[in-house]
CSV table of C-alpha atoms in Angstrom, one decimal:
chain,number,residue,atom,x,y,z
E,1334,UNK,CA,95.8,106.5,98.1
E,1335,UNK,CA,96.2,108.9,95.1
E,1336,UNK,CA,92.6,109.9,93.9
E,1337,UNK,CA,93.7,109.3,90.3
E,1338,UNK,CA,94.5,105.9,91.3
E,1339,UNK,CA,91.3,105.1,93.1
E,1340,UNK,CA,89.0,106.9,90.8
E,1341,UNK,CA,91.2,105.1,88.0
E,1342,UNK,CA,90.3,101.6,89.3
E,1343,UNK,CA,86.8,102.1,89.8
E,1344,UNK,CA,86.2,103.0,86.4
E,1345,UNK,CA,88.1,100.1,85.3
E,1346,UNK,CA,86.4,97.8,87.2
E,1347,UNK,CA,82.9,99.1,86.0
E,1348,UNK,CA,84.1,99.2,82.5
E,1349,UNK,CA,84.9,95.1,83.1
E,1350,UNK,CA,81.4,94.2,84.3
E,1351,UNK,CA,79.8,96.6,81.5
E,1352,UNK,CA,81.7,94.3,78.9
E,1353,UNK,CA,80.9,91.0,80.6
E,1354,UNK,CA,77.2,92.0,80.5
E,1355,UNK,CA,77.2,93.8,77.1
E,1356,UNK,CA,76.1,91.1,74.7
E,1357,UNK,CA,78.3,90.9,71.3
E,1358,UNK,CA,81.6,91.7,73.0
E,1359,UNK,CA,84.3,89.6,74.3
E,1360,UNK,CA,83.8,89.7,78.5
E,1361,UNK,CA,86.9,90.7,80.3
E,1362,UNK,CA,85.0,88.3,83.2
E,1363,UNK,CA,82.5,86.0,84.3
E,1364,UNK,CA,79.6,86.8,86.4
E,1365,UNK,CA,79.1,84.2,89.5
E,1366,UNK,CA,76.1,84.6,91.8
E,1367,UNK,CA,74.6,82.5,94.4
E,1368,UNK,CA,76.3,81.4,98.0
E,1369,UNK,CA,77.5,78.1,96.7
E,1370,UNK,CA,79.0,79.2,93.6
E,1371,UNK,CA,80.4,81.9,94.9
E,1372,UNK,CA,82.0,80.1,97.5
E,1373,UNK,CA,83.4,77.3,95.0
E,1374,UNK,CA,84.3,80.1,93.2
E,1375,UNK,CA,86.6,81.5,96.4
E,1376,UNK,CA,88.0,77.8,97.0
E,1377,UNK,CA,88.8,77.4,93.7
E,1378,UNK,CA,91.2,80.9,94.1
E,1379,UNK,CA,92.6,79.8,97.0
E,1380,UNK,CA,93.5,76.2,95.8
E,1381,UNK,CA,95.0,78.1,92.5
E,1382,UNK,CA,97.5,80.3,94.1
E,1383,UNK,CA,100.8,79.5,93.8
E,1384,UNK,CA,102.9,82.9,93.9
E,1385,UNK,CA,101.8,86.3,94.7
E,1386,UNK,CA,98.2,87.3,96.3
E,1387,UNK,CA,96.8,90.7,96.0
E,1388,UNK,CA,93.9,92.1,97.7
E,1389,UNK,CA,91.8,95.4,98.4
E,1390,UNK,CA,90.2,93.7,101.7
E,1391,UNK,CA,87.5,95.5,103.9
E,1392,UNK,CA,87.2,92.8,106.8
E,1393,UNK,CA,84.5,94.9,108.6
E,1394,UNK,CA,82.4,96.1,105.6
E,1395,UNK,CA,80.0,92.7,106.3
E,1396,UNK,CA,79.6,93.9,110.0
E,1397,UNK,CA,76.3,95.3,109.9
E,1398,UNK,CA,74.9,93.3,106.9
E,1399,UNK,CA,73.0,89.9,106.9
E,1400,UNK,CA,75.5,87.6,105.5
E,1401,UNK,CA,75.6,84.0,107.1
E,1402,UNK,CA,78.4,83.1,109.3
E,1403,UNK,CA,79.5,80.1,107.6
E,1404,UNK,CA,80.0,81.7,104.5
E,1405,UNK,CA,82.0,84.6,106.2
E,1406,UNK,CA,84.3,81.5,107.8
E,1407,UNK,CA,84.5,80.0,104.3
E,1408,UNK,CA,85.9,83.2,102.7
E,1409,UNK,CA,88.2,83.9,105.7
E,1410,UNK,CA,89.5,80.6,105.5
E,1411,UNK,CA,90.1,80.3,101.8
E,1412,UNK,CA,92.0,84.0,102.0
E,1413,UNK,CA,94.2,82.4,104.8
E,1414,UNK,CA,94.9,79.3,102.9
E,1415,UNK,CA,95.9,81.3,99.4
E,1416,UNK,CA,97.8,83.7,101.8
E,1417,UNK,CA,99.8,80.2,103.0
E,1418,UNK,CA,100.4,79.6,99.7
E,1419,UNK,CA,101.5,82.4,98.3
E,1420,UNK,CA,104.9,83.2,98.5
E,1421,UNK,CA,104.1,87.5,98.4
E,1422,UNK,CA,101.1,88.7,99.9
E,1423,UNK,CA,100.1,92.4,99.7
E,1424,UNK,CA,97.0,93.2,101.6
E,1425,UNK,CA,95.4,96.9,101.5
E,1426,UNK,CA,92.8,97.6,104.0
E,1427,UNK,CA,91.1,101.1,105.1
E,1428,UNK,CA,92.2,102.5,108.4
E,1429,UNK,CA,89.0,102.2,110.1
E,1430,UNK,CA,89.9,98.2,109.5
E,1431,UNK,CA,92.8,98.6,111.9
E,1432,UNK,CA,90.9,97.4,114.9
E,1433,UNK,CA,90.3,94.1,113.2
E,1434,UNK,CA,93.6,93.4,112.2
E,1435,UNK,CA,95.0,94.0,115.7
E,1436,UNK,CA,92.2,91.7,117.0
E,1437,UNK,CA,92.7,88.8,115.3
E,1438,UNK,CA,91.3,89.1,111.8
E,1439,UNK,CA,94.9,88.2,110.3
E,1440,UNK,CA,96.2,86.5,107.2
E,1441,UNK,CA,100.0,85.8,106.5
E,1442,UNK,CA,102.1,88.4,104.4
E,1443,UNK,CA,102.1,91.9,104.6
E,1444,UNK,CA,99.5,94.6,105.1
E,1445,UNK,CA,99.3,98.6,104.7
E,1446,UNK,CA,96.6,100.9,105.4
E,1447,UNK,CA,94.7,103.4,103.1
E,1448,UNK,CA,92.3,106.2,104.2
E,1449,UNK,CA,89.8,103.9,101.7
E,1450,UNK,CA,90.2,101.2,99.2
E,1451,UNK,CA,88.2,101.6,95.4
E,1452,UNK,CA,86.5,98.3,96.0
E,1453,UNK,CA,86.9,95.0,97.4
E,1454,UNK,CA,89.4,92.5,95.3
E,1455,UNK,CA,91.4,89.5,95.2
E,1456,UNK,CA,94.0,89.1,92.6
E,1457,UNK,CA,95.9,85.9,92.5
E,1458,UNK,CA,99.6,85.5,90.5
E,1459,UNK,CA,98.7,88.4,88.4
E,1460,UNK,CA,96.4,86.2,86.1
E,1461,UNK,CA,92.8,86.2,87.4
E,1462,UNK,CA,91.1,88.8,90.0
E,1463,UNK,CA,88.1,88.5,91.6
E,1464,UNK,CA,85.9,91.6,92.1
E,1465,UNK,CA,82.2,92.1,93.8
E,1466,UNK,CA,79.7,92.7,91.2
E,1467,UNK,CA,78.5,95.6,93.9
E,1468,UNK,CA,81.9,96.7,94.3
E,1469,UNK,CA,81.6,96.0,98.3
E,1470,UNK,CA,80.6,92.7,99.3
E,1471,UNK,CA,81.8,89.0,97.6
E,1472,UNK,CA,78.4,87.6,99.0
E,1473,UNK,CA,76.2,89.4,96.6
E,1474,UNK,CA,78.0,88.0,93.8
E,1475,UNK,CA,81.9,88.6,92.1
E,1476,UNK,CA,83.1,89.1,88.6
E,1477,UNK,CA,86.0,86.5,88.0
E,1478,UNK,CA,88.9,88.7,85.6
E,1479,UNK,CA,91.0,86.6,83.2
E,1480,UNK,CA,91.4,89.6,80.8
E,1481,UNK,CA,95.4,89.9,80.8
E,1482,UNK,CA,94.8,93.8,79.8
E,1483,UNK,CA,92.1,94.3,82.8
E,1484,UNK,CA,94.2,91.9,85.1
E,1485,UNK,CA,97.6,93.8,84.3
E,1486,UNK,CA,95.8,97.3,85.1
E,1487,UNK,CA,94.1,96.2,88.4
E,1488,UNK,CA,97.8,94.8,89.5
E,1489,UNK,CA,99.2,98.7,88.6
E,1490,UNK,CA,96.4,100.0,90.5
E,1491,UNK,CA,97.4,97.9,93.4
E,1492,UNK,CA,100.8,98.6,93.3
E,1493,UNK,CA,100.1,102.4,92.9
E,1494,UNK,CA,98.1,102.3,96.2
E,1495,UNK,CA,100.4,99.9,98.0
E,1496,UNK,CA,103.1,102.7,97.0
E,1497,UNK,CA,101.4,105.3,99.3
E,1498,UNK,CA,99.7,103.6,101.8
E,1499,UNK,CA,101.1,102.8,105.5
E,1500,UNK,CA,102.9,99.6,106.4
E,1501,UNK,CA,101.0,97.5,109.4
E,1502,UNK,CA,103.4,95.6,111.4
E,1503,UNK,CA,102.1,92.8,113.4
E,1504,UNK,CA,102.9,89.2,114.3
E,1505,UNK,CA,100.7,86.5,112.0
E,1506,UNK,CA,99.5,83.5,114.2
E,1507,UNK,CA,101.7,80.3,113.6
E,1508,UNK,CA,100.2,78.2,110.6
E,1509,UNK,CA,98.4,75.1,111.6
E,1510,UNK,CA,100.2,71.9,112.0
E,1511,UNK,CA,99.7,70.0,108.5
E,1512,UNK,CA,97.6,67.2,108.4
E,1513,UNK,CA,96.8,64.9,105.4
E,1514,UNK,CA,93.3,64.1,104.3
E,1515,UNK,CA,92.9,60.4,104.6
E,1516,UNK,CA,92.9,59.2,100.9
E,1517,UNK,CA,89.4,57.5,101.0
E,1518,UNK,CA,87.4,60.7,101.9
E,1519,UNK,CA,89.2,62.6,99.0
E,1520,UNK,CA,86.4,61.6,96.6
E,1521,UNK,CA,84.1,62.5,98.9
E,1522,UNK,CA,85.1,65.9,100.2
E,1523,UNK,CA,85.4,66.7,96.4
E,1524,UNK,CA,81.7,65.5,95.9
E,1525,UNK,CA,81.0,67.9,99.3
E,1526,UNK,CA,82.6,71.0,97.5
E,1527,UNK,CA,80.8,70.2,94.3
E,1528,UNK,CA,77.5,70.7,96.0
E,1529,UNK,CA,75.7,67.9,94.4
E,1530,UNK,CA,73.5,65.6,96.2
E,1531,UNK,CA,74.3,62.6,98.1
E,1532,UNK,CA,72.4,60.5,95.9
E,1533,UNK,CA,74.4,62.0,92.8
E,1534,UNK,CA,77.7,61.7,94.5
E,1535,UNK,CA,76.9,58.5,96.2
E,1536,UNK,CA,76.1,57.7,92.5
E,1537,UNK,CA,79.1,59.0,91.2
E,1538,UNK,CA,81.7,57.3,93.5
E,1539,UNK,CA,80.0,53.9,92.9
E,1540,UNK,CA,78.9,53.5,96.8
E,1541,UNK,CA,75.6,53.1,98.7
E,1542,UNK,CA,74.0,55.9,99.8
E,1543,UNK,CA,74.5,54.1,103.2
E,1544,UNK,CA,78.0,53.8,102.7
E,1545,UNK,CA,78.6,57.7,101.3
E,1546,UNK,CA,76.6,58.8,104.1
E,1547,UNK,CA,79.2,57.0,106.6
E,1548,UNK,CA,82.1,58.5,104.7
E,1549,UNK,CA,80.7,62.0,105.2
E,1550,UNK,CA,80.2,61.4,108.9
E,1551,UNK,CA,84.2,60.2,108.8
E,1552,UNK,CA,85.1,63.6,106.7
E,1553,UNK,CA,83.0,65.2,109.2
E,1554,UNK,CA,84.8,64.1,112.5
E,1555,UNK,CA,88.1,64.6,110.5
E,1556,UNK,CA,87.5,68.0,110.2
E,1557,UNK,CA,86.0,68.3,113.8
E,1558,UNK,CA,82.3,70.1,112.7
E,1559,UNK,CA,78.9,68.8,112.1
E,1560,UNK,CA,78.1,71.5,109.7
E,1561,UNK,CA,78.9,70.8,106.0
E,1562,UNK,CA,79.1,74.4,105.0
E,1563,UNK,CA,81.6,74.8,107.9
E,1564,UNK,CA,83.3,71.4,106.9
E,1565,UNK,CA,84.1,73.5,103.3
E,1566,UNK,CA,85.9,76.4,105.4
E,1567,UNK,CA,88.1,74.0,107.5
E,1568,UNK,CA,88.9,71.9,104.3
E,1569,UNK,CA,90.3,75.0,103.2
E,1570,UNK,CA,91.7,76.1,105.8
E,1571,UNK,CA,93.9,73.0,106.2
E,1572,UNK,CA,94.4,73.4,102.4
E,1573,UNK,CA,93.0,70.2,101.9
E,1574,UNK,CA,90.5,72.0,99.6
Protein backbone atom coordinates (compact mmCIF):
# COMPACT_ATOMS: atom_id res chain seq x y z
CA UNK A 1 0.00 0.00 0.00
CA UNK A 2 1.47 3.40 -0.88
CA UNK A 3 2.47 5.19 2.32
CA UNK A 4 0.98 8.48 1.10
CA UNK A 5 -2.40 6.85 0.41
CA UNK A 6 -2.48 5.21 3.84
CA UNK A 7 -1.48 8.37 5.68
CA UNK A 8 -3.93 10.46 3.69
CA UNK A 9 -6.75 8.04 4.41
CA UNK A 10 -6.14 8.13 8.15
CA UNK A 11 -5.99 11.93 8.11
CA UNK A 12 -9.25 12.02 6.17
CA UNK A 13 -11.01 9.70 8.60
CA UNK A 14 -9.82 11.70 11.61
CA UNK A 15 -10.89 14.94 9.92
CA UNK A 16 -14.36 13.51 9.28
CA UNK A 17 -14.68 12.46 12.92
CA UNK A 18 -13.55 15.87 14.12
CA UNK A 19 -16.10 17.57 11.88
CA UNK A 20 -18.82 15.29 13.20
CA UNK A 21 -17.92 16.20 16.78
CA UNK A 22 -17.35 19.94 16.29
CA UNK A 23 -20.29 22.14 17.19
CA UNK A 24 -21.35 24.66 14.58
CA UNK A 25 -20.03 22.77 11.57
CA UNK A 26 -21.99 20.60 9.16
CA UNK A 27 -21.11 17.07 10.29
CA UNK A 28 -19.55 14.73 7.77
CA UNK A 29 -21.06 11.74 9.52
CA UNK A 30 -23.23 10.45 12.34
CA UNK A 31 -21.64 8.67 15.30
CA UNK A 32 -23.35 5.40 16.27
CA UNK A 33 -22.62 3.79 19.64
CA UNK A 34 -23.96 0.80 21.54
CA UNK A 35 -24.08 -2.81 20.32
CA UNK A 36 -27.77 -2.70 19.45
CA UNK A 37 -27.56 0.50 17.40
CA UNK A 38 -24.34 -0.57 15.72
CA UNK A 39 -25.94 -3.90 14.79
CA UNK A 40 -28.94 -2.08 13.33
CA UNK A 41 -26.64 0.21 11.34
CA UNK A 42 -24.72 -2.75 9.90
CA UNK A 43 -27.95 -4.54 9.00
CA UNK A 44 -29.16 -1.35 7.30
CA UNK A 45 -25.97 -1.09 5.26
CA UNK A 46 -26.31 -4.72 4.17
CA UNK A 47 -29.94 -4.24 3.18
CA UNK A 48 -29.19 -1.07 1.20
CA UNK A 49 -26.31 -2.54 -0.84
CA UNK A 50 -27.12 -2.76 -4.53
CA UNK A 51 -24.07 -2.31 -6.75
CA UNK A 52 -20.67 -2.05 -5.06
CA UNK A 53 -19.04 -2.95 -1.75
CA UNK A 54 -15.56 -1.68 -0.89
CA UNK A 55 -13.92 -2.61 2.40
CA UNK A 56 -10.78 -2.36 4.43
CA UNK A 57 -11.10 -5.38 6.69
CA UNK A 58 -9.02 -7.19 9.28
CA UNK A 59 -11.02 -10.33 10.18
CA UNK A 60 -8.62 -11.26 13.00
CA UNK A 61 -8.47 -7.84 14.68
CA UNK A 62 -11.08 -8.83 17.24
CA UNK A 63 -9.53 -12.20 18.08
CA UNK A 64 -7.98 -11.03 21.36
CA UNK A 65 -10.70 -8.51 22.25
CA UNK A 66 -13.63 -9.04 24.58
CA UNK A 67 -16.32 -8.77 21.91
CA UNK A 68 -19.49 -10.88 22.29
CA UNK A 69 -19.66 -13.77 19.86
CA UNK A 70 -23.22 -12.96 18.73
CA UNK A 71 -22.11 -9.46 17.66
CA UNK A 72 -19.26 -10.93 15.61
CA UNK A 73 -21.69 -13.39 14.02
CA UNK A 74 -24.09 -10.60 13.12
CA UNK A 75 -21.34 -8.40 11.68
CA UNK A 76 -20.06 -11.29 9.58
CA UNK A 77 -23.55 -12.17 8.37
CA UNK A 78 -24.18 -8.55 7.38
CA UNK A 79 -20.92 -8.45 5.44
CA UNK A 80 -21.78 -11.64 3.56
CA UNK A 81 -25.32 -10.45 2.87
CA UNK A 82 -24.03 -7.15 1.46
CA UNK A 83 -21.45 -8.95 -0.68
CA UNK A 84 -24.10 -11.30 -2.09
CA UNK A 85 -26.22 -8.31 -3.13
CA UNK A 86 -23.41 -6.27 -4.67
CA UNK A 87 -22.32 -6.73 -8.26
CA UNK A 88 -18.77 -5.64 -7.43
CA UNK A 89 -16.98 -6.53 -4.19
CA UNK A 90 -13.42 -5.41 -3.42
CA UNK A 91 -12.06 -6.34 0.00
CA UNK A 92 -8.58 -5.31 1.14
CA UNK A 93 -7.14 -7.22 4.10
CA UNK A 94 -3.73 -7.08 5.80
CA UNK A 95 -1.28 -9.83 4.98
CA UNK A 96 -1.40 -11.33 8.48
CA UNK A 97 -5.11 -12.13 7.92
CA UNK A 98 -4.46 -14.47 4.99
CA UNK A 99 -4.85 -17.66 7.09
CA UNK A 100 -8.34 -16.55 8.11
CA UNK A 101 -9.33 -16.19 4.45
CA UNK A 102 -7.98 -19.62 3.65
CA UNK A 103 -9.60 -21.04 6.79
CA UNK A 104 -13.15 -20.14 5.89
CA UNK A 105 -13.75 -16.48 6.82
CA UNK A 106 -14.72 -15.69 3.27
CA UNK A 107 -17.24 -13.49 1.56
CA UNK A 108 -18.25 -13.44 -2.13
CA UNK A 109 -16.25 -11.20 -4.42
CA UNK A 110 -12.58 -10.32 -4.80
CA UNK A 111 -9.99 -9.84 -2.07
CA UNK A 112 -6.46 -8.44 -2.10
CA UNK A 113 -3.66 -8.41 0.47
CA UNK A 114 -1.86 -5.29 1.65
CA UNK A 115 0.96 -5.03 4.17
CA UNK A 116 -1.44 -3.07 6.40
CA UNK A 117 -4.77 -1.28 6.21
CA UNK A 118 -5.17 2.32 7.43
CA UNK A 119 -8.44 1.55 9.28
CA UNK A 120 -11.48 -0.67 8.95
CA UNK A 121 -14.14 0.57 6.55
CA UNK A 122 -17.32 -0.51 4.81
CA UNK A 123 -18.31 1.60 1.80
CA UNK A 124 -21.60 0.93 0.02
CA UNK A 125 -22.48 2.08 -3.50
CA UNK A 126 -20.20 5.12 -3.20
CA UNK A 127 -22.88 6.83 -1.10
CA UNK A 128 -22.28 5.86 2.52
CA UNK A 129 -19.28 4.63 4.50
CA UNK A 130 -18.95 3.17 7.99
CA UNK A 131 -15.64 3.74 9.80
CA UNK A 132 -14.92 2.68 13.40
CA UNK A 133 -14.64 5.65 15.75
CA UNK A 134 -11.33 4.19 16.98
CA UNK A 135 -10.40 3.19 13.38
CA UNK A 136 -10.11 -0.47 14.49
CA UNK A 137 -13.26 -2.07 15.90
CA UNK A 138 -16.84 -1.45 14.81
CA UNK A 139 -18.00 -2.77 18.20
CA UNK A 140 -16.54 0.32 19.88
CA UNK A 141 -18.70 2.63 17.78
CA UNK A 142 -18.79 3.73 14.18
CA UNK A 143 -19.19 6.86 12.10
CA UNK A 144 -21.72 6.71 9.27
CA UNK A 145 -20.37 9.06 6.62
CA UNK A 146 -22.65 10.38 3.87
CA UNK A 147 -20.82 13.60 3.00
CA UNK A 148 -20.23 13.12 -0.78
CA UNK A 149 -16.81 14.80 -0.70
CA UNK A 150 -15.52 12.59 2.10
CA UNK A 151 -17.10 9.45 0.59
CA UNK A 152 -15.49 10.16 -2.78
CA UNK A 153 -12.11 10.68 -1.11
CA UNK A 154 -12.50 7.33 0.67
CA UNK A 155 -13.35 5.68 -2.66
CA UNK A 156 -10.18 7.09 -4.21
CA UNK A 157 -8.07 5.99 -1.23
CA UNK A 158 -9.47 2.46 -1.54
CA UNK A 159 -8.77 2.39 -5.28
CA UNK A 160 -5.18 3.53 -4.69
CA UNK A 161 -4.63 0.79 -2.13
CA UNK A 162 -6.33 -1.79 -4.35
CA UNK A 163 -4.03 -1.00 -7.27
CA UNK A 164 -0.93 -1.89 -5.25
CA UNK A 165 -2.36 -4.85 -3.29
CA UNK A 166 -1.89 -8.55 -4.13
CA UNK A 167 -4.79 -10.58 -5.49
CA UNK A 168 -6.09 -13.45 -3.36
CA UNK A 169 -7.51 -16.43 -5.22
CA UNK A 170 -9.96 -18.79 -3.54
CA UNK A 171 -13.24 -20.43 -4.34
CA UNK A 172 -15.96 -18.75 -2.28
CA UNK A 173 -18.56 -21.00 -0.67
CA UNK A 174 -21.82 -21.40 -2.59
CA UNK A 175 -24.60 -19.04 -1.47
CA UNK A 176 -27.27 -20.57 0.75
CA UNK A 177 -30.40 -21.75 -1.05
CA UNK A 178 -33.06 -19.02 -1.19
CA UNK A 179 -35.73 -19.34 1.46
CA UNK A 180 -38.65 -17.01 1.86
CA UNK A 181 -39.73 -15.47 5.14
CA UNK A 182 -43.36 -16.39 5.88
CA UNK A 183 -45.30 -13.13 5.36
CA UNK A 184 -46.95 -13.25 8.79
CA UNK A 185 -43.51 -13.22 10.40
CA UNK A 186 -42.16 -10.15 8.54
CA UNK A 187 -43.57 -7.59 11.02
CA UNK A 188 -42.30 -9.74 13.91
CA UNK A 189 -38.77 -9.81 12.45
CA UNK A 190 -38.86 -6.05 11.85
CA UNK A 191 -39.93 -5.50 15.46
CA UNK A 192 -37.21 -7.83 16.72
CA UNK A 193 -34.51 -6.02 14.73
CA UNK A 194 -35.72 -2.61 15.92
CA UNK A 195 -34.85 -3.54 19.49
CA UNK A 196 -38.18 -2.55 21.08
CA UNK A 197 -39.58 -4.50 24.01
CA UNK A 198 -42.01 -7.34 23.44
CA UNK A 199 -44.78 -5.30 25.06
CA UNK A 200 -44.18 -2.35 22.72
CA UNK A 201 -43.91 -4.62 19.67
CA UNK A 202 -47.14 -6.44 20.50
CA UNK A 203 -48.98 -3.16 20.97
CA UNK A 204 -47.67 -1.75 17.66
CA UNK A 205 -48.71 -4.89 15.81
CA UNK A 206 -52.10 -5.07 17.46
CA UNK A 207 -51.40 -8.46 18.99
CA UNK A 208 -51.80 -9.86 22.45
CA UNK A 209 -48.58 -10.54 24.34
CA UNK A 210 -49.26 -14.28 24.04
CA UNK A 211 -49.77 -14.12 20.26
CA UNK A 212 -46.63 -12.04 19.78
CA UNK A 213 -44.61 -14.47 21.91
CA UNK A 214 -45.91 -17.38 19.81
CA UNK A 215 -44.96 -15.60 16.57
CA UNK A 216 -41.47 -14.92 17.93
CA UNK A 217 -41.17 -18.64 18.64
CA UNK A 218 -42.24 -19.41 15.08
CA UNK A 219 -39.64 -16.97 13.77
CA UNK A 220 -36.89 -18.51 15.90
CA UNK A 221 -37.87 -21.96 14.63
CA UNK A 222 -37.76 -20.75 11.02
CA UNK A 223 -34.29 -19.31 11.63
CA UNK A 224 -33.07 -22.41 13.46
CA UNK A 225 -31.96 -20.62 16.65
CA UNK A 226 -33.13 -19.87 20.17
CA UNK A 227 -31.06 -16.68 20.53
CA UNK A 228 -32.62 -13.40 19.52
CA UNK A 229 -29.20 -11.92 18.79
CA UNK A 230 -28.28 -14.84 16.55
CA UNK A 231 -31.69 -14.57 14.91
CA UNK A 232 -30.66 -11.16 13.57
CA UNK A 233 -27.43 -12.61 12.19
CA UNK A 234 -29.23 -15.51 10.52
CA UNK A 235 -31.90 -13.21 9.08
CA UNK A 236 -29.18 -11.02 7.57
CA UNK A 237 -27.39 -14.09 6.18
CA UNK A 238 -30.57 -15.21 4.44
CA UNK A 239 -31.27 -11.72 3.08
CA UNK A 240 -34.41 -11.30 5.21
CA UNK A 241 -33.10 -8.33 7.22
